[in-house]
mmCIF file of C-alpha atoms and ligand atoms in Angstrom:
data_model
loop_
_atom_site.group_PDB
_atom_site.id
_atom_site.type_symbol
_atom_site.label_atom_id
_atom_site.label_comp_id
_atom_site.label_asym_id
_atom_site.label_seq_id
_atom_site.Cartn_x
_atom_site.Cartn_y
_atom_site.Cartn_z
ATOM 1 C CA MET A 1 59.549 140.400 196.112
ATOM 2 C CA PRO A 2 60.526 137.511 194.545
ATOM 3 C CA LYS A 3 63.950 135.625 194.858
ATOM 4 C CA ASP A 4 66.963 136.861 193.108
ATOM 5 C CA THR A 5 65.997 139.811 191.722
ATOM 6 C CA PRO A 6 68.434 141.765 190.835
ATOM 7 C CA ARG A 7 69.647 143.795 193.326
ATOM 8 C CA ALA A 8 69.627 147.160 192.353
ATOM 9 C CA ASP A 9 70.261 150.030 194.584
ATOM 10 C CA ARG A 10 73.027 151.694 191.909
ATOM 11 C CA ALA A 11 72.280 155.124 190.442
ATOM 12 C CA GLU A 12 75.197 156.876 188.342
ATOM 13 C CA LEU A 13 76.423 159.090 185.839
ATOM 14 C CA LEU A 14 78.470 157.904 183.315
ATOM 15 C CA VAL A 15 80.344 160.301 182.423
ATOM 16 C CA THR A 16 82.568 161.189 179.215
ATOM 17 C CA ASP A 17 85.253 164.107 178.007
ATOM 18 C CA GLY A 18 84.876 163.560 174.564
ATOM 19 C CA TRP A 19 88.199 161.711 172.902
ATOM 20 C CA GLU A 20 90.392 163.184 170.148
ATOM 21 C CA ASP A 21 87.795 163.015 167.547
ATOM 22 C CA TYR A 22 84.701 164.130 169.359
ATOM 23 C CA ARG A 23 84.207 167.223 171.359
ATOM 24 C CA LEU A 24 81.399 168.479 173.177
ATOM 25 C CA LEU A 25 82.493 172.186 172.932
ATOM 26 C CA ASP A 26 80.369 174.307 174.973
ATOM 27 C CA THR A 27 76.794 173.675 175.347
ATOM 28 C CA GLY A 28 74.653 176.560 176.195
ATOM 29 C CA GLY A 29 71.194 178.733 174.967
ATOM 30 C CA GLY A 30 69.456 175.707 174.124
ATOM 31 C CA ARG A 31 72.218 174.751 172.416
ATOM 32 C CA LYS A 32 74.780 172.011 171.532
ATOM 33 C CA LEU A 33 78.082 173.353 170.186
ATOM 34 C CA GLU A 34 80.316 169.545 169.221
ATOM 35 C CA ARG A 35 83.205 168.976 166.372
ATOM 36 C CA PHE A 36 83.256 165.122 165.019
ATOM 37 C CA GLY A 37 86.573 165.062 163.589
ATOM 38 C CA ARG A 38 87.742 167.729 161.875
ATOM 39 C CA VAL A 39 83.641 169.036 160.943
ATOM 40 C CA VAL A 40 81.842 170.986 164.308
ATOM 41 C CA LEU A 41 77.891 171.738 163.855
ATOM 42 C CA ASP A 42 75.359 173.350 165.989
ATOM 43 C CA ARG A 43 72.413 171.573 167.382
ATOM 44 C CA PRO A 44 69.935 171.480 169.206
ATOM 45 C CA GLU A 45 70.107 170.857 172.939
ATOM 46 C CA PRO A 46 67.151 171.682 175.277
ATOM 47 C CA GLN A 47 68.020 170.444 178.161
ATOM 48 C CA ALA A 48 71.460 173.890 177.864
ATOM 49 C CA ILE A 49 69.354 175.786 178.801
ATOM 50 C CA TRP A 50 72.133 177.995 180.697
ATOM 51 C CA GLN A 51 74.296 180.654 178.786
ATOM 52 C CA LYS A 52 77.278 179.930 176.845
ATOM 53 C CA SER A 53 80.451 179.543 178.162
ATOM 54 C CA ASP A 54 82.524 181.279 175.197
ATOM 55 C CA PRO A 55 80.018 182.225 172.304
ATOM 56 C CA GLY A 56 83.759 183.442 169.700
ATOM 57 C CA GLN A 57 83.828 179.815 169.864
ATOM 58 C CA TRP A 58 80.691 179.304 167.688
ATOM 59 C CA LYS A 59 81.566 181.185 164.886
ATOM 60 C CA GLN A 60 83.466 178.163 163.494
ATOM 61 C CA ALA A 61 80.472 175.312 163.248
ATOM 62 C CA ASP A 62 80.168 174.364 160.098
ATOM 63 C CA ALA A 63 77.127 174.173 160.302
ATOM 64 C CA ALA A 64 73.819 174.646 162.721
ATOM 65 C CA PHE A 65 70.540 172.515 162.068
ATOM 66 C CA GLU A 66 67.403 174.922 162.611
ATOM 67 C CA ALA A 67 64.189 173.133 163.726
ATOM 68 C CA LYS A 68 60.965 173.362 164.844
ATOM 69 C CA GLU A 69 60.426 173.415 168.166
ATOM 70 C CA ASP A 70 59.918 170.083 169.319
ATOM 71 C CA ALA A 71 60.306 169.128 165.840
ATOM 72 C CA GLU A 72 62.269 166.094 164.867
ATOM 73 C CA GLN A 73 63.036 167.120 161.159
ATOM 74 C CA GLY A 74 64.469 170.108 160.167
ATOM 75 C CA ALA A 75 67.476 171.935 157.853
ATOM 76 C CA TRP A 76 71.468 172.392 157.650
ATOM 77 C CA GLN A 77 71.858 175.455 157.606
ATOM 78 C CA TYR A 78 75.442 175.429 155.500
ATOM 79 C CA ARG A 79 78.181 178.031 156.676
ATOM 80 C CA LYS A 80 81.058 177.133 154.633
ATOM 81 C CA GLY A 81 79.812 174.639 151.827
ATOM 82 C CA ARG A 82 77.443 171.098 151.681
ATOM 83 C CA LEU A 83 79.340 168.832 154.335
ATOM 84 C CA GLY A 84 79.350 165.537 152.077
ATOM 85 C CA ASP A 85 80.159 162.569 153.841
ATOM 86 C CA TRP A 86 82.288 162.671 156.108
ATOM 87 C CA SER A 87 84.626 160.226 159.076
ATOM 88 C CA MET A 88 85.922 160.003 162.145
ATOM 89 C CA GLN A 89 88.077 157.523 165.056
ATOM 90 C CA VAL A 90 86.535 155.719 167.474
ATOM 91 C CA MET A 91 87.693 154.020 169.295
ATOM 92 C CA ASP A 92 89.881 152.724 166.523
ATOM 93 C CA LEU A 93 86.884 151.936 163.877
ATOM 94 C CA ASP A 94 87.140 155.046 161.588
ATOM 95 C CA ILE A 95 83.170 155.947 161.443
ATOM 96 C CA ARG A 96 81.450 156.733 158.150
ATOM 97 C CA LEU A 97 79.186 160.236 159.158
ATOM 98 C CA ARG A 98 77.420 162.217 157.603
ATOM 99 C CA ALA A 99 74.268 165.476 158.543
ATOM 100 C CA THR A 100 70.806 164.066 158.634
ATOM 101 C CA SER A 101 67.382 165.642 157.408
ATOM 102 C CA PHE A 102 67.089 164.266 161.902
ATOM 103 C CA ARG A 103 69.507 166.568 162.765
ATOM 104 C CA HIS A 104 72.101 163.962 163.774
ATOM 105 C CA VAL A 105 74.567 162.148 162.187
ATOM 106 C CA GLY A 106 75.760 159.075 162.743
ATOM 107 C CA ILE A 107 76.828 157.827 165.814
ATOM 108 C CA PHE A 108 75.797 159.196 168.859
ATOM 109 C CA PRO A 109 79.233 160.405 171.563
ATOM 110 C CA GLU A 110 77.616 159.324 174.914
ATOM 111 C CA GLN A 111 76.888 155.574 174.143
ATOM 112 C CA ILE A 112 80.774 155.387 174.062
ATOM 113 C CA GLU A 113 80.758 155.033 177.848
ATOM 114 C CA HIS A 114 79.023 150.975 177.170
ATOM 115 C CA TRP A 115 80.425 150.067 174.112
ATOM 116 C CA ARG A 116 84.093 150.641 176.413
ATOM 117 C CA TRP A 117 82.017 148.614 179.227
ATOM 118 C CA MET A 118 81.305 146.126 176.450
ATOM 119 C CA GLU A 119 84.300 145.340 174.922
ATOM 120 C CA ALA A 120 86.628 144.840 177.958
ATOM 121 C CA ARG A 121 83.993 142.406 179.120
ATOM 122 C CA ILE A 122 84.302 140.232 175.424
ATOM 123 C CA ALA A 123 87.216 140.043 176.279
ATOM 124 C CA ALA A 124 87.557 138.863 179.876
ATOM 125 C CA ASP A 125 84.899 136.084 178.955
ATOM 126 C CA LYS A 126 86.703 134.664 177.132
ATOM 127 C CA ARG A 127 84.439 132.940 175.079
ATOM 128 C CA PRO A 128 82.889 134.192 172.030
ATOM 129 C CA LEU A 129 79.601 136.073 173.281
ATOM 130 C CA SER A 130 76.488 135.904 170.679
ATOM 131 C CA VAL A 131 75.689 139.203 171.135
ATOM 132 C CA LEU A 132 72.048 141.025 170.306
ATOM 133 C CA ASN A 133 71.961 144.033 169.012
ATOM 134 C CA LEU A 134 68.847 145.417 168.241
ATOM 135 C CA PHE A 135 67.215 149.816 167.084
ATOM 136 C CA GLY A 136 71.334 149.609 165.685
ATOM 137 C CA TYR A 137 71.403 152.180 164.435
ATOM 138 C CA THR A 138 74.504 152.701 161.852
ATOM 139 C CA GLY A 139 76.134 149.745 163.735
ATOM 140 C CA VAL A 140 79.420 150.816 165.908
ATOM 141 C CA ALA A 141 78.528 148.565 169.324
ATOM 142 C CA SER A 142 78.035 146.282 166.419
ATOM 143 C CA LEU A 143 81.381 146.495 164.844
ATOM 144 C CA ILE A 144 82.896 147.356 168.547
ATOM 145 C CA CYS A 145 81.641 143.450 169.762
ATOM 146 C CA ALA A 146 82.717 141.941 167.287
ATOM 147 C CA ARG A 147 86.256 142.977 166.714
ATOM 148 C CA ALA A 148 86.069 142.185 170.394
ATOM 149 C CA GLY A 149 85.741 138.540 169.620
ATOM 150 C CA ALA A 150 81.554 138.064 169.497
ATOM 151 C CA LYS A 151 79.943 136.858 167.344
ATOM 152 C CA VAL A 152 76.747 139.215 167.062
ATOM 153 C CA THR A 153 73.376 139.899 164.698
ATOM 154 C CA HIS A 154 72.404 142.637 164.876
ATOM 155 C CA VAL A 155 68.833 144.136 163.736
ATOM 156 C CA ASP A 156 67.560 147.298 162.770
ATOM 157 C CA ALA A 157 64.134 148.142 160.119
ATOM 158 C CA SER A 158 66.093 150.679 157.783
ATOM 159 C CA LYS A 159 67.265 149.103 155.027
ATOM 160 C CA LYS A 160 69.119 153.217 154.718
ATOM 161 C CA ALA A 161 71.126 152.059 158.733
ATOM 162 C CA ILE A 162 71.669 149.497 158.026
ATOM 163 C CA ALA A 163 74.009 150.012 154.300
ATOM 164 C CA TRP A 164 74.786 152.432 156.731
ATOM 165 C CA THR A 165 76.388 149.636 159.091
ATOM 166 C CA ARG A 166 77.769 147.721 155.817
ATOM 167 C CA GLU A 167 80.464 150.926 154.608
ATOM 168 C CA ASN A 168 81.410 151.234 158.831
ATOM 169 C CA GLN A 169 81.685 148.092 157.922
ATOM 170 C CA ALA A 170 84.212 148.048 155.473
ATOM 171 C CA VAL A 171 86.210 150.586 156.367
ATOM 172 C CA SER A 172 86.983 150.516 159.394
ATOM 173 C CA GLY A 173 88.137 146.771 157.661
ATOM 174 C CA LEU A 174 86.214 144.423 160.308
ATOM 175 C CA GLU A 175 84.572 142.988 156.581
ATOM 176 C CA ASP A 176 85.453 139.507 158.353
ATOM 177 C CA LYS A 177 83.993 139.904 161.188
ATOM 178 C CA PRO A 178 80.983 136.946 161.677
ATOM 179 C CA ILE A 179 77.916 139.262 162.166
ATOM 180 C CA ARG A 180 74.639 138.562 161.071
ATOM 181 C CA TRP A 181 72.824 142.195 159.233
ATOM 182 C CA ILE A 182 68.874 141.116 159.327
ATOM 183 C CA CYS A 183 66.060 143.938 158.824
ATOM 184 C CA ASP A 184 63.331 143.552 160.083
ATOM 185 C CA ASP A 185 61.157 144.902 163.530
ATOM 186 C CA ALA A 186 63.167 144.619 166.287
ATOM 187 C CA VAL A 187 60.267 143.023 167.938
ATOM 188 C CA LYS A 188 58.407 140.736 165.314
ATOM 189 C CA PHE A 189 62.478 138.946 165.032
ATOM 190 C CA VAL A 190 62.443 138.718 168.605
ATOM 191 C CA GLN A 191 59.720 136.938 168.593
ATOM 192 C CA ARG A 192 60.324 134.730 165.925
ATOM 193 C CA GLU A 193 64.037 134.136 167.510
ATOM 194 C CA LEU A 194 62.173 132.789 170.901
ATOM 195 C CA ARG A 195 60.057 130.118 168.848
ATOM 196 C CA ARG A 196 62.653 128.975 167.185
ATOM 197 C CA GLY A 197 63.937 128.543 170.709
ATOM 198 C CA ASN A 198 67.547 130.458 170.078
ATOM 199 C CA SER A 199 68.933 131.850 172.645
ATOM 200 C CA TYR A 200 71.765 135.054 173.496
ATOM 201 C CA ASP A 201 74.633 135.721 175.979
ATOM 202 C CA ALA A 202 74.228 139.504 175.512
ATOM 203 C CA ILE A 203 70.807 141.678 174.914
ATOM 204 C CA LEU A 204 71.405 145.305 173.997
ATOM 205 C CA LEU A 205 68.022 147.335 173.762
ATOM 206 C CA ASP A 206 68.959 151.066 172.550
ATOM 207 C CA PRO A 207 65.415 151.725 171.526
ATOM 208 C CA PRO A 208 63.749 155.582 169.865
ATOM 209 C CA ARG A 209 60.715 156.732 171.186
ATOM 210 C CA TYR A 210 58.504 156.467 168.418
ATOM 211 C CA GLY A 211 59.378 154.055 165.120
ATOM 212 C CA ARG A 212 58.251 151.746 162.337
ATOM 213 C CA GLY A 213 59.091 148.368 161.391
ATOM 214 C CA PRO A 214 59.835 148.160 158.184
ATOM 215 C CA ASN A 215 56.410 146.173 157.952
ATOM 216 C CA ASN A 216 55.131 149.963 159.545
ATOM 217 C CA GLU A 217 54.705 147.965 162.058
ATOM 218 C CA VAL A 218 54.461 150.538 165.084
ATOM 219 C CA TRP A 219 57.388 150.929 167.715
ATOM 220 C CA HIS A 220 56.135 153.222 171.074
ATOM 221 C CA LEU A 221 58.169 152.781 173.903
ATOM 222 C CA PHE A 222 56.122 153.671 176.825
ATOM 223 C CA GLU A 223 53.511 150.622 175.687
ATOM 224 C CA MET A 224 55.284 148.471 174.444
ATOM 225 C CA LEU A 225 58.819 148.972 175.953
ATOM 226 C CA PRO A 226 58.620 146.352 179.002
ATOM 227 C CA GLY A 227 57.238 143.803 176.838
ATOM 228 C CA LEU A 228 59.701 143.376 174.682
ATOM 229 C CA VAL A 229 62.739 143.560 177.811
ATOM 230 C CA SER A 230 60.246 140.412 178.714
ATOM 231 C CA ASP A 231 60.327 138.983 175.440
ATOM 232 C CA CYS A 232 64.938 139.986 175.882
ATOM 233 C CA THR A 233 65.247 137.808 178.674
ATOM 234 C CA LYS A 234 63.551 134.262 177.600
ATOM 235 C CA LEU A 235 66.541 134.554 175.138
ATOM 236 C CA LEU A 236 68.558 135.059 177.234
ATOM 237 C CA SER A 237 71.724 131.926 177.225
ATOM 238 C CA ASN A 238 72.288 129.432 180.880
ATOM 239 C CA LYS A 239 75.075 131.679 180.604
ATOM 240 C CA PRO A 240 74.096 135.262 179.604
ATOM 241 C CA SER A 241 76.408 137.957 180.067
ATOM 242 C CA PHE A 242 75.357 140.979 179.996
ATOM 243 C CA MET A 243 71.763 143.062 179.190
ATOM 244 C CA ILE A 244 71.689 147.057 178.397
ATOM 245 C CA LEU A 245 68.875 149.447 177.526
ATOM 246 C CA THR A 246 68.769 152.315 177.000
ATOM 247 C CA ALA A 247 66.542 155.228 176.865
ATOM 248 C CA TYR A 248 66.583 158.736 174.467
ATOM 249 C CA ALA A 249 63.126 159.260 176.492
ATOM 250 C CA VAL A 250 62.855 162.862 178.837
ATOM 251 C CA ARG A 251 59.197 161.315 179.967
ATOM 252 C CA LEU A 252 60.679 158.537 182.014
ATOM 253 C CA SER A 253 63.280 158.484 184.543
ATOM 254 C CA PHE A 254 66.082 156.223 184.917
ATOM 255 C CA LEU A 255 64.335 155.073 187.829
ATOM 256 C CA THR A 256 61.480 153.369 185.284
ATOM 257 C CA LEU A 257 64.218 151.715 183.281
ATOM 258 C CA HIS A 258 65.908 150.131 186.058
ATOM 259 C CA GLU A 259 62.302 149.402 187.419
ATOM 260 C CA VAL A 260 61.067 147.395 183.859
ATOM 261 C CA MET A 261 65.043 145.438 184.575
ATOM 262 C CA ARG A 262 64.311 144.522 187.453
ATOM 263 C CA ASP A 263 60.595 142.814 187.032
ATOM 264 C CA HIS A 264 62.230 141.276 183.797
ATOM 265 C CA LEU A 265 64.972 139.419 185.637
ATOM 266 C CA ALA A 266 63.562 138.354 188.305
ATOM 267 C CA GLY A 267 64.200 135.060 189.551
ATOM 268 C CA HIS A 268 68.211 135.536 187.093
ATOM 269 C CA GLY A 269 69.687 137.627 189.956
ATOM 270 C CA GLY A 270 72.474 140.017 189.677
ATOM 271 C CA GLU A 271 72.754 143.097 189.243
ATOM 272 C CA ILE A 272 72.261 146.295 187.869
ATOM 273 C CA ASP A 273 72.920 149.716 186.864
ATOM 274 C CA SER A 274 71.064 152.446 186.423
ATOM 275 C CA GLY A 275 71.461 156.353 185.750
ATOM 276 C CA GLU A 276 71.983 158.443 182.378
ATOM 277 C CA LEU A 277 74.098 158.705 179.610
ATOM 278 C CA VAL A 278 76.306 161.889 180.308
ATOM 279 C CA VAL A 279 78.581 164.558 178.380
ATOM 280 C CA ARG A 280 81.180 167.454 179.696
ATOM 281 C CA ASP A 281 81.992 170.529 178.018
ATOM 282 C CA GLN A 282 85.077 171.905 177.380
ATOM 283 C CA ALA A 283 83.966 175.561 177.531
ATOM 284 C CA GLY A 284 82.436 175.561 180.762
ATOM 285 C CA GLY A 285 82.714 171.320 182.126
ATOM 286 C CA ARG A 286 78.687 171.081 182.471
ATOM 287 C CA ARG A 287 77.437 168.329 182.320
ATOM 288 C CA LEU A 288 75.068 167.907 179.749
ATOM 289 C CA SER A 289 72.276 164.759 180.260
ATOM 290 C CA THR A 290 71.509 163.177 176.823
ATOM 291 C CA SER A 291 70.655 159.854 177.824
ATOM 292 C CA LEU A 292 69.248 157.038 180.865
ATOM 293 C CA TYR A 293 70.538 154.157 180.613
ATOM 294 C CA ALA A 294 69.992 150.190 182.682
ATOM 295 C CA ARG A 295 73.060 147.138 183.055
ATOM 296 C CA TRP A 296 72.123 143.860 183.858
ATOM 297 C CA VAL A 297 75.215 142.025 184.993
ATOM 298 C CA PRO A 298 74.814 138.635 186.634
ATOM 299 C CA PRO A 299 75.468 136.659 189.619
ATOM 300 C CA GLY A 300 78.785 137.532 190.634
ATOM 301 C CA GLY A 301 79.519 139.872 187.056
ATOM 302 C CA GLY A 302 79.223 136.852 184.232
ATOM 303 C CA ALA A 303 82.466 137.002 183.086
HETATM 304 C C1 SAM B 401 69.291 153.590 167.368
HETATM 305 S S1 SAM B 401 67.562 154.280 167.612
HETATM 306 C C2 SAM B 401 67.285 156.227 168.199
HETATM 307 C C3 SAM B 401 67.475 156.031 169.866
HETATM 308 C C4 SAM B 401 68.758 156.940 169.446
HETATM 309 N N1 SAM B 401 69.061 157.322 170.552
HETATM 310 C C5 SAM B 401 67.282 158.851 169.566
HETATM 311 O O1 SAM B 401 67.349 159.058 169.925
HETATM 312 O O2 SAM B 401 66.137 157.746 169.665
HETATM 313 C C6 SAM B 401 66.894 154.299 166.069
HETATM 314 C C7 SAM B 401 67.666 153.218 164.826
HETATM 315 O O3 SAM B 401 66.220 152.817 165.442
HETATM 316 C C8 SAM B 401 65.349 151.467 164.479
HETATM 317 N N2 SAM B 401 64.816 151.990 165.238
HETATM 318 C C9 SAM B 401 63.758 152.716 164.331
HETATM 319 N N3 SAM B 401 62.066 151.525 165.082
HETATM 320 C C10 SAM B 401 61.896 150.154 164.779
HETATM 321 C C11 SAM B 401 61.682 148.919 164.782
HETATM 322 N N4 SAM B 401 60.202 148.634 165.141
HETATM 323 N N5 SAM B 401 62.850 147.975 165.046
HETATM 324 C C12 SAM B 401 63.785 148.043 164.365
HETATM 325 N N6 SAM B 401 64.377 149.001 164.362
HETATM 326 C C13 SAM B 401 63.935 150.147 164.118
HETATM 327 C C14 SAM B 401 66.607 153.560 163.064
HETATM 328 O O4 SAM B 401 65.840 152.610 162.461
HETATM 329 C C15 SAM B 401 67.294 153.467 163.726
HETATM 330 O O5 SAM B 401 68.026 153.024 163.314
#
C-alpha cells in the first residue's frame, strides 16, 4: 500500500429522521410517501419491498408518480389538481420545488447529513474555502457552502438546473454570495481547471449513473468515475479541507467508492469514512437506504 494512503476502516449509515419541512412518512409496497413542505408525494421506491406500516396515511398524497419498472421517466397523477411550483425550508434556506417528469422534485433530502457536516467544517475552518460542486443540480449544497462563508464554483450540464439554482439563490436572499454558476461538462471542466493551474480546498461530486454534458458529452459512472476522482484529487489545494463523493447507483457497494477515493488520495494521508445515506420513515421507523458515499478529510481533520 503506498505511503500516506488515507486510513479507511469506518463504515457508517448517515441516517436522517427528516426535519420540520421534510418527512419520509411511510415506506412499503415498492413506494415511499414523503412530505416536502406542504406537499405530500407518493413515489416508486424499489428498495421498499416490505409492507406499508400505515396504509391509511397514503390517501393524503397530493400526487403519485407512476413509471414502468426501472424507467427513469413517467407521469404524475394529481389527486387534488396540478401542483405548480412550491417551496420548502432546508436549513433556513427557501428551496423551490416542482414535480419533474424524472420523478425528482429538486432536492435529495438525505443529503442533509452532508450539508450539515460541510456547514460545520466551513465555519470551523475560519478561512474562505474555495469549494467545487460538480453535478450540482439545483444548488442546495452550493448555497449552504456559500452561506457558511465559502467561495463556490457550481458546475452542471443542464441550463434548466442552473436556472433553478439561481431561483433558489434569489428566494434565499443569497444573491450577494460569491458563487460562479457554470454550465459545462463536469469532466471537461475539471480537465480545463487542471490546465489553468486552479485549485480548490473542497470538492463535492454527486454524479448520476448516466448523464450528458451540454455538448452531448457522455457521462457513465461505472467507466468514468475513477478518472474523474483522480483528476479531482489533483485539483485539491495545498491546504485541502474535504472531498465528498455520493452515488445513487445500486450496482456499486459503498466500498467501491471508498476504494476509488483511497487509490487516488494515496499520498494525501488523512481519513476516509464511507457508508450509506439513509432516511428513517416515521410510520414504521424503517431505514430506507438512498445512496452510497465516501468522505475524505486530510491528516489532523484539516479544519
Ligand atoms: C445531482 S446528479 C443526480 C444525482 C442524483 N442524486 C441521482 O439520483 O442520480 C444530476 C445532475 O448532474 C447533472 N449532469 C449530468 N451529466 C452531467 C455532466 N456530464 N456534467 C455535468 N453535470 C451533469 C444533471 O444536469 C443533474 O443536474
